[in-house]
Amino acid sequence: MTTKTRSPISVCPWWLGPFLASPLRRLVEPPEPLLRPFVRPGMTVVEPGCGMGYFTIPLARLVGPAGRVYAIDVQPRMINGLVRRARRAGMLDRISTAVVQPGESTTQSVPPGAADLAVVIHMLHEVPDQAALLRALHQAVKPGGELLVVEPNGHVSADGFAASLGLAAEAGFRRSTRDVSGRALGALLVRA
Ligand SMILES: C[S@@+](CC[C@H](N)C(=O)[O-])C[C@H]1O[C@@H](n2cnc3c(N)ncnc32)[C@H](O)[C@@H]1O
């Protein structure tokens, strides 16, 4: 199958960042129950599409002082918001941030094979070339490492999600036997 590069898709506007990072979101989508089954102390985690850090800061807490989170976004304002929040939370020293430009490899700030886990939450549908992102994540994740993908139900169709998982398989990820509980559009994959 050939790699399809879709027409440009708009990214989440930066001014929505504070709403996405708001503590009120915990009422509908608390981050810890989603992340905790997959994150252990000392892990290295890569998170493209981190926004203003709604999942990044809990990830930094879960990996602990010996762990690291590589948080990556295309919008500098999202990263600026994340840095402010992470500093306030006392987690900034566990987080490496990077802004990627269109055309650059999303994971260029991550040493190849360094990540135990990649976390891609509510961002894959914004990426015009999902195949390229998934290949970059395959390079960043160590053999046997995992990729957690969650997409917004309703905003993304079941067929669209299945197509993304097909691209992940082409990139070299296979479906894990472990479930992502409570998520219609959630999957745990393993770097084969
Ligand atoms: C809907 S927001 C979700 C943010 C965060 N994951 C959350 O759930 O709060 C999607 C984020 O992905 C970022 N994004 C979109 N395309 C990207 C790409 N190719 N590489 C990195 N980040 C991207 C956007 O700038 C935005 O911050």
PDB file of C-alpha atoms and ligand atoms in Angstrom:
ATOM      1  CA  MET A   1       0.000   0.000   0.000  1.00  0.00           C
ATOM      2  CA  THR A   2       1.310   3.443  -0.826  1.00  0.00           C
ATOM      3  CA  THR A   3       1.644   6.174   1.787  1.00  0.00           C
ATOM      4  CA  LYS A   4      -1.151   8.695   1.441  1.00  0.00           C
ATOM      5  CA  THR A   5      -0.461  12.323   2.233  1.00  0.00           C
ATOM      6  CA  ARG A   6      -3.814  13.958   2.875  1.00  0.00           C
ATOM      7  CA  SER A   7      -4.680  17.574   2.180  1.00  0.00           C
ATOM      8  CA  PRO A   8      -3.805  20.045   4.974  1.00  0.00           C
ATOM      9  CA  ILE A   9      -5.910  19.607   8.102  1.00  0.00           C
ATOM     10  CA  SER A  10      -6.276  22.448  10.551  1.00  0.00           C
ATOM     11  CA  VAL A  11      -4.681  22.010  13.938  1.00  0.00           C
ATOM     12  CA  CYS A  12      -6.411  22.785  17.203  1.00  0.00           C
ATOM     13  CA  PRO A  13      -6.111  26.583  17.632  1.00  0.00           C
ATOM     14  CA  TRP A  14      -3.648  27.658  20.307  1.00  0.00           C
ATOM     15  CA  TRP A  15      -6.285  29.675  22.169  1.00  0.00           C
ATOM     16  CA  LEU A  16      -8.117  26.422  22.952  1.00  0.00           C
ATOM     17  CA  GLY A  17      -4.977  25.246  24.784  1.00  0.00           C
ATOM     18  CA  PRO A  18      -5.966  26.697  28.189  1.00  0.00           C
ATOM     19  CA  PHE A  19      -9.402  25.055  27.952  1.00  0.00           C
ATOM     20  CA  LEU A  20      -7.867  21.693  27.076  1.00  0.00           C
ATOM     21  CA  ALA A  21      -5.473  22.008  30.017  1.00  0.00           C
ATOM     22  CA  SER A  22      -8.168  23.187  32.419  1.00  0.00           C
ATOM     23  CA  PRO A  23      -8.662  21.245  35.683  1.00  0.00           C
ATOM     24  CA  LEU A  24     -12.389  21.120  34.826  1.00  0.00           C
ATOM     25  CA  ARG A  25     -11.552  18.598  32.097  1.00  0.00           C
ATOM     26  CA  ARG A  26     -10.746  16.139  34.858  1.00  0.00           C
ATOM     27  CA  LEU A  27     -14.489  15.788  35.397  1.00  0.00           C
ATOM     28  CA  VAL A  28     -14.917  14.173  31.974  1.00  0.00           C
ATOM     29  CA  GLU A  29     -11.457  12.853  31.115  1.00  0.00           C
ATOM     30  CA  PRO A  30      -9.233  12.351  34.164  1.00  0.00           C
ATOM     31  CA  PRO A  31      -5.742  11.602  32.821  1.00  0.00           C
ATOM     32  CA  GLU A  32      -4.435   9.187  35.446  1.00  0.00           C
ATOM     33  CA  PRO A  33      -6.854   6.252  34.890  1.00  0.00           C
ATOM     34  CA  LEU A  34      -5.982   6.360  31.190  1.00  0.00           C
ATOM     35  CA  LEU A  35      -2.209   6.636  31.622  1.00  0.00           C
ATOM     36  CA  ARG A  36      -1.435   4.705  34.807  1.00  0.00           C
ATOM     37  CA  PRO A  37      -1.793   1.173  33.350  1.00  0.00           C
ATOM     38  CA  PHE A  38       0.919   1.933  30.785  1.00  0.00           C
ATOM     39  CA  VAL A  39       3.415   4.163  32.631  1.00  0.00           C
ATOM     40  CA  ARG A  40       5.981   3.077  35.191  1.00  0.00           C
ATOM     41  CA  PRO A  41       8.583   5.029  37.178  1.00  0.00           C
ATOM     42  CA  GLY A  42      11.824   5.603  35.263  1.00  0.00           C
ATOM     43  CA  MET A  43      10.227   5.368  31.814  1.00  0.00           C
ATOM     44  CA  THR A  44      11.049   7.612  28.883  1.00  0.00           C
ATOM     45  CA  VAL A  45       7.842   8.749  27.188  1.00  0.00           C
ATOM     46  CA  VAL A  46       7.388  10.699  23.961  1.00  0.00           C
ATOM     47  CA  GLU A  47       4.209  12.716  23.533  1.00  0.00           C
ATOM     48  CA  PRO A  48       3.621  14.448  20.189  1.00  0.00           C
ATOM     49  CA  GLY A  49       0.722  16.895  20.150  1.00  0.00           C
ATOM     50  CA  CYS A  50       1.120  17.672  23.842  1.00  0.00           C
ATOM     51  CA  GLY A  51      -0.819  20.950  23.669  1.00  0.00           C
ATOM     52  CA  MET A  52      -0.537  22.834  26.959  1.00  0.00           C
ATOM     53  CA  GLY A  53       0.257  19.673  28.892  1.00  0.00           C
ATOM     54  CA  TYR A  54      -3.009  18.189  30.116  1.00  0.00           C
ATOM     55  CA  PHE A  55      -1.469  14.711  29.809  1.00  0.00           C
ATOM     56  CA  THR A  56       2.198  15.757  29.940  1.00  0.00           C
ATOM     57  CA  ILE A  57       2.241  16.841  33.582  1.00  0.00           C
ATOM     58  CA  PRO A  58       0.526  13.661  34.862  1.00  0.00           C
ATOM     59  CA  LEU A  59       2.955  11.675  32.686  1.00  0.00           C
ATOM     60  CA  ALA A  60       5.883  13.495  34.321  1.00  0.00           C
ATOM     61  CA  ARG A  61       4.494  12.628  37.765  1.00  0.00           C
ATOM     62  CA  LEU A  62       4.045   8.974  36.799  1.00  0.00           C
ATOM     63  CA  VAL A  63       7.563   8.526  35.351  1.00  0.00           C
ATOM     64  CA  GLY A  64       9.015  10.073  38.502  1.00  0.00           C
ATOM     65  CA  PRO A  65      12.385  11.779  39.009  1.00  0.00           C
ATOM     66  CA  ALA A  66      14.300   9.099  37.067  1.00  0.00           C
ATOM     67  CA  GLY A  67      12.009   9.310  34.051  1.00  0.00           C
ATOM     68  CA  ARG A  68      11.659  11.767  31.167  1.00  0.00           C
ATOM     69  CA  VAL A  69       8.859  13.037  28.957  1.00  0.00           C
ATOM     70  CA  TYR A  70       9.586  14.416  25.487  1.00  0.00           C
ATOM     71  CA  ALA A  71       6.699  16.790  24.774  1.00  0.00           C
ATOM     72  CA  ILE A  72       6.405  17.950  21.175  1.00  0.00           C
ATOM     73  CA  ASP A  73       4.023  20.283  19.384  1.00  0.00           C
ATOM     74  CA  VAL A  74       3.849  22.294  16.166  1.00  0.00           C
ATOM     75  CA  GLN A  75       2.602  25.419  17.965  1.00  0.00           C
ATOM     76  CA  PRO A  76       5.075  27.416  20.069  1.00  0.00           C
ATOM     77  CA  ARG A  77       2.207  28.887  22.101  1.00  0.00           C
ATOM     78  CA  MET A  78       1.127  25.399  23.155  1.00  0.00           C
ATOM     79  CA  ILE A  79       4.667  24.632  24.303  1.00  0.00           C
ATOM     80  CA  ASN A  80       4.912  27.992  26.118  1.00  0.00           C
ATOM     81  CA  GLY A  81       1.684  27.169  27.974  1.00  0.00           C
ATOM     82  CA  LEU A  82       2.995  23.721  28.853  1.00  0.00           C
ATOM     83  CA  VAL A  83       6.277  25.152  30.182  1.00  0.00           C
ATOM     84  CA  ARG A  84       4.403  27.627  32.432  1.00  0.00           C
ATOM     85  CA  ARG A  85       2.149  24.905  33.807  1.00  0.00           C
ATOM     86  CA  ALA A  86       4.950  22.365  34.259  1.00  0.00           C
ATOM     87  CA  ARG A  87       7.069  24.923  36.134  1.00  0.00           C
ATOM     88  CA  ARG A  88       4.154  25.706  38.467  1.00  0.00           C
ATOM     89  CA  ALA A  89       3.635  21.969  39.035  1.00  0.00           C
ATOM     90  CA  GLY A  90       7.349  21.428  39.787  1.00  0.00           C
ATOM     91  CA  MET A  91       7.633  18.969  36.873  1.00  0.00           C
ATOM     92  CA  LEU A  92       9.612  21.010  34.345  1.00  0.00           C
ATOM     93  CA  ASP A  93      12.923  19.267  35.033  1.00  0.00           C
ATOM     94  CA  ARG A  94      11.416  15.949  33.869  1.00  0.00           C
ATOM     95  CA  ILE A  95      10.107  17.333  30.576  1.00  0.00           C
ATOM     96  CA  SER A  96      12.027  18.082  27.363  1.00  0.00           C
ATOM     97  CA  THR A  97      10.026  20.283  25.014  1.00  0.00           C
ATOM     98  CA  ALA A  98      10.351  20.768  21.266  1.00  0.00           C
ATOM     99  CA  VAL A  99       8.509  22.734  18.604  1.00  0.00           C
ATOM    100  CA  VAL A 100       8.532  21.000  15.218  1.00  0.00           C
ATOM    101  CA  GLN A 101       8.110  22.818  11.920  1.00  0.00           C
ATOM    102  CA  PRO A 102       6.056  21.406   9.055  1.00  0.00           C
ATOM    103  CA  GLY A 103       8.244  19.021   7.080  1.00  0.00           C
ATOM    104  CA  GLU A 104      10.513  18.217  10.024  1.00  0.00           C
ATOM    105  CA  SER A 105      10.518  14.818  11.688  1.00  0.00           C
ATOM    106  CA  THR A 106       8.237  15.024  14.717  1.00  0.00           C
ATOM    107  CA  THR A 107      10.596  13.038  16.908  1.00  0.00           C
ATOM    108  CA  GLN A 108      13.907  14.620  15.893  1.00  0.00           C
ATOM    109  CA  SER A 109      14.494  15.753  19.505  1.00  0.00           C
ATOM    110  CA  VAL A 110      14.227  12.156  20.767  1.00  0.00           C
ATOM    111  CA  PRO A 111      17.305   9.888  20.585  1.00  0.00           C
ATOM    112  CA  PRO A 112      16.420   6.898  18.339  1.00  0.00           C
ATOM    113  CA  GLY A 113      15.119   3.956  20.346  1.00  0.00           C
ATOM    114  CA  ALA A 114      15.084   5.959  23.575  1.00  0.00           C
ATOM    115  CA  ALA A 115      11.371   5.832  24.349  1.00  0.00           C
ATOM    116  CA  ASP A 116       9.643   3.075  26.292  1.00  0.00           C
ATOM    117  CA  LEU A 117       6.257   4.499  25.373  1.00  0.00           C
ATOM    118  CA  ALA A 118       4.728   6.944  22.910  1.00  0.00           C
ATOM    119  CA  VAL A 119       1.475   8.632  23.891  1.00  0.00           C
ATOM    120  CA  VAL A 120      -0.622  10.127  21.079  1.00  0.00           C
ATOM    121  CA  ILE A 121      -3.869  11.505  22.460  1.00  0.00           C
ATOM    122  CA  HIS A 122      -6.410  13.493  20.431  1.00  0.00           C
ATOM    123  CA  MET A 123      -3.834  14.559  17.861  1.00  0.00           C
ATOM    124  CA  LEU A 124      -3.425  11.934  15.124  1.00  0.00           C
ATOM    125  CA  HIS A 125      -6.473  13.211  13.165  1.00  0.00           C
ATOM    126  CA  GLU A 126      -4.780  16.633  12.937  1.00  0.00           C
ATOM    127  CA  VAL A 127      -1.739  15.236  11.154  1.00  0.00           C
ATOM    128  CA  PRO A 128      -1.820  15.373   7.333  1.00  0.00           C
ATOM    129  CA  ASP A 129       0.826  12.660   6.949  1.00  0.00           C
ATOM    130  CA  GLN A 130       0.008  10.148   9.681  1.00  0.00           C
ATOM    131  CA  ALA A 131       2.220   7.498   8.091  1.00  0.00           C
ATOM    132  CA  ALA A 132       5.299   9.738   8.475  1.00  0.00           C
ATOM    133  CA  LEU A 133       4.466  10.475  12.120  1.00  0.00           C
ATOM    134  CA  LEU A 134       3.980   6.768  12.867  1.00  0.00           C
ATOM    135  CA  ARG A 135       7.285   5.907  11.184  1.00  0.00           C
ATOM    136  CA  ALA A 136       9.013   8.597  13.271  1.00  0.00           C
ATOM    137  CA  LEU A 137       7.451   7.152  16.437  1.00  0.00           C
ATOM    138  CA  HIS A 138       8.611   3.690  15.419  1.00  0.00           C
ATOM    139  CA  GLN A 139      12.132   5.079  15.263  1.00  0.00           C
ATOM    140  CA  ALA A 140      11.823   6.801  18.649  1.00  0.00           C
ATOM    141  CA  VAL A 141      10.372   3.794  20.506  1.00  0.00           C
ATOM    142  CA  LYS A 142      12.642   0.912  21.502  1.00  0.00           C
ATOM    143  CA  PRO A 143      11.879  -2.641  20.285  1.00  0.00           C
ATOM    144  CA  GLY A 144       9.119  -4.008  22.518  1.00  0.00           C
ATOM    145  CA  GLY A 145       8.147  -0.466  23.507  1.00  0.00           C
ATOM    146  CA  GLU A 146       4.541   0.650  23.282  1.00  0.00           C
ATOM    147  CA  LEU A 147       2.384   3.199  21.514  1.00  0.00           C
ATOM    148  CA  LEU A 148      -0.843   4.408  23.120  1.00  0.00           C
ATOM    149  CA  VAL A 149      -3.231   6.011  20.627  1.00  0.00           C
ATOM    150  CA  VAL A 150      -6.483   7.663  21.653  1.00  0.00           C
ATOM    151  CA  GLU A 151      -8.713   9.640  19.326  1.00  0.00           C
ATOM    152  CA  PRO A 152     -11.851  11.657  20.124  1.00  0.00           C
ATOM    153  CA  ASN A 153     -14.965   9.565  19.626  1.00  0.00           C
ATOM    154  CA  GLY A 154     -17.473  11.335  17.398  1.00  0.00           C
ATOM    155  CA  HIS A 155     -14.893  13.712  15.976  1.00  0.00           C
ATOM    156  CA  VAL A 156     -13.066  10.748  14.433  1.00  0.00           C
ATOM    157  CA  SER A 157     -15.023   7.863  12.872  1.00  0.00           C
ATOM    158  CA  ALA A 158     -14.427   4.201  13.646  1.00  0.00           C
ATOM    159  CA  ASP A 159     -13.310   3.750  10.021  1.00  0.00           C
ATOM    160  CA  GLY A 160     -10.886   6.668  10.302  1.00  0.00           C
ATOM    161  CA  PHE A 161      -9.428   5.166  13.462  1.00  0.00           C
ATOM    162  CA  ALA A 162      -9.100   1.749  11.804  1.00  0.00           C
ATOM    163  CA  ALA A 163      -7.286   3.399   8.889  1.00  0.00           C
ATOM    164  CA  SER A 164      -4.843   5.028  11.325  1.00  0.00           C
ATOM    165  CA  LEU A 165      -4.203   1.645  12.964  1.00  0.00           C
ATOM    166  CA  GLY A 166      -3.547   0.216   9.510  1.00  0.00           C
ATOM    167  CA  LEU A 167      -0.875   2.863   8.969  1.00  0.00           C
ATOM    168  CA  ALA A 168       0.578   2.030  12.393  1.00  0.00           C
ATOM    169  CA  ALA A 169       0.828  -1.617  11.337  1.00  0.00           C
ATOM    170  CA  GLU A 170       2.626  -0.563   8.139  1.00  0.00           C
ATOM    171  CA  ALA A 171       5.034   1.475  10.276  1.00  0.00           C
ATOM    172  CA  GLY A 172       5.870  -1.648  12.297  1.00  0.00           C
ATOM    173  CA  PHE A 173       3.498  -1.608  15.277  1.00  0.00           C
ATOM    174  CA  ARG A 174       1.300  -4.582  16.138  1.00  0.00           C
ATOM    175  CA  ARG A 175      -1.816  -4.533  18.294  1.00  0.00           C
ATOM    176  CA  SER A 176      -1.195  -5.428  21.941  1.00  0.00           C
ATOM    177  CA  THR A 177      -3.362  -7.950  23.724  1.00  0.00           C
ATOM    178  CA  ARG A 178      -3.953  -5.291  26.398  1.00  0.00           C
ATOM    179  CA  ASP A 179      -7.012  -3.074  26.097  1.00  0.00           C
ATOM    180  CA  VAL A 180      -7.364   0.655  26.620  1.00  0.00           C
ATOM    181  CA  SER A 181     -10.344   0.488  28.920  1.00  0.00           C
ATOM    182  CA  GLY A 182     -13.264   2.840  28.466  1.00  0.00           C
ATOM    183  CA  ARG A 183     -12.117   4.193  25.094  1.00  0.00           C
ATOM    184  CA  ALA A 184     -14.030   3.416  21.901  1.00  0.00           C
ATOM    185  CA  LEU A 185     -11.146   4.853  19.885  1.00  0.00           C
ATOM    186  CA  GLY A 186      -8.158   3.759  21.921  1.00  0.00           C
ATOM    187  CA  ALA A 187      -5.478   1.179  21.200  1.00  0.00           C
ATOM    188  CA  LEU A 188      -2.226  -0.038  22.682  1.00  0.00           C
ATOM    189  CA  LEU A 189       0.328  -1.080  20.075  1.00  0.00           C
ATOM    190  CA  VAL A 190       3.738  -2.691  20.425  1.00  0.00           C
ATOM    191  CA  ARG A 191       6.833  -1.910  18.382  1.00  0.00           C
ATOM    192  CA  ALA A 192       7.522  -5.214  16.698  1.00  0.00           C
TER     193      ALA A 192
HETATM  194  C1  LIG B   1      -6.587  18.656  20.103  1.00  0.00           C
HETATM  195  S1  LIG B   1      -4.988  19.143  20.663  1.00  0.00           S
HETATM  196  C2  LIG B   1      -4.737  17.930  21.940  1.00  0.00           C
HETATM  197  C3  LIG B   1      -3.665  18.313  22.911  1.00  0.00           C
HETATM  198  C4  LIG B   1      -3.427  17.297  24.024  1.00  0.00           C
HETATM  199  N1  LIG B   1      -2.992  16.018  23.514  1.00  0.00           N
HETATM  200  C5  LIG B   1      -4.660  17.155  24.843  1.00  0.00           C
HETATM  201  O1  LIG B   1      -5.385  16.144  24.699  1.00  0.00           O
HETATM  202  O2  LIG B   1      -4.933  18.071  25.639  1.00  0.00           O
HETATM  203  C6  LIG B   1      -3.889  18.577  19.395  1.00  0.00           C
HETATM  204  C7  LIG B   1      -2.483  19.110  19.536  1.00  0.00           C
HETATM  205  O3  LIG B   1      -1.668  18.476  18.541  1.00  0.00           O
HETATM  206  C8  LIG B   1      -0.805  19.455  17.983  1.00  0.00           C
HETATM  207  N2  LIG B   1      -0.382  18.971  16.672  1.00  0.00           N
HETATM  208  C9  LIG B   1      -1.093  18.891  15.527  1.00  0.00           C
HETATM  209  N3  LIG B   1      -0.354  18.372  14.536  1.00  0.00           N
HETATM  210  C10 LIG B   1       0.863  18.096  15.055  1.00  0.00           C
HETATM  211  C11 LIG B   1       2.066  17.522  14.539  1.00  0.00           C
HETATM  212  N4  LIG B   1       2.165  17.138  13.280  1.00  0.00           N
HETATM  213  N5  LIG B   1       3.115  17.380  15.371  1.00  0.00           N
HETATM  214  C12 LIG B   1       3.042  17.755  16.667  1.00  0.00           C
HETATM  215  N6  LIG B   1       1.926  18.308  17.213  1.00  0.00           N
HETATM  216  C13 LIG B   1       0.850  18.467  16.429  1.00  0.00           C
HETATM  217  C14 LIG B   1      -1.643  20.726  17.969  1.00  0.00           C
HETATM  218  O4  LIG B   1      -0.856  21.885  17.862  1.00  0.00           O
HETATM  219  C15 LIG B   1      -2.374  20.613  19.305  1.00  0.00           C
HETATM  220  O5  LIG B   1      -1.635  21.182  20.351  1.00  0.00           O
END
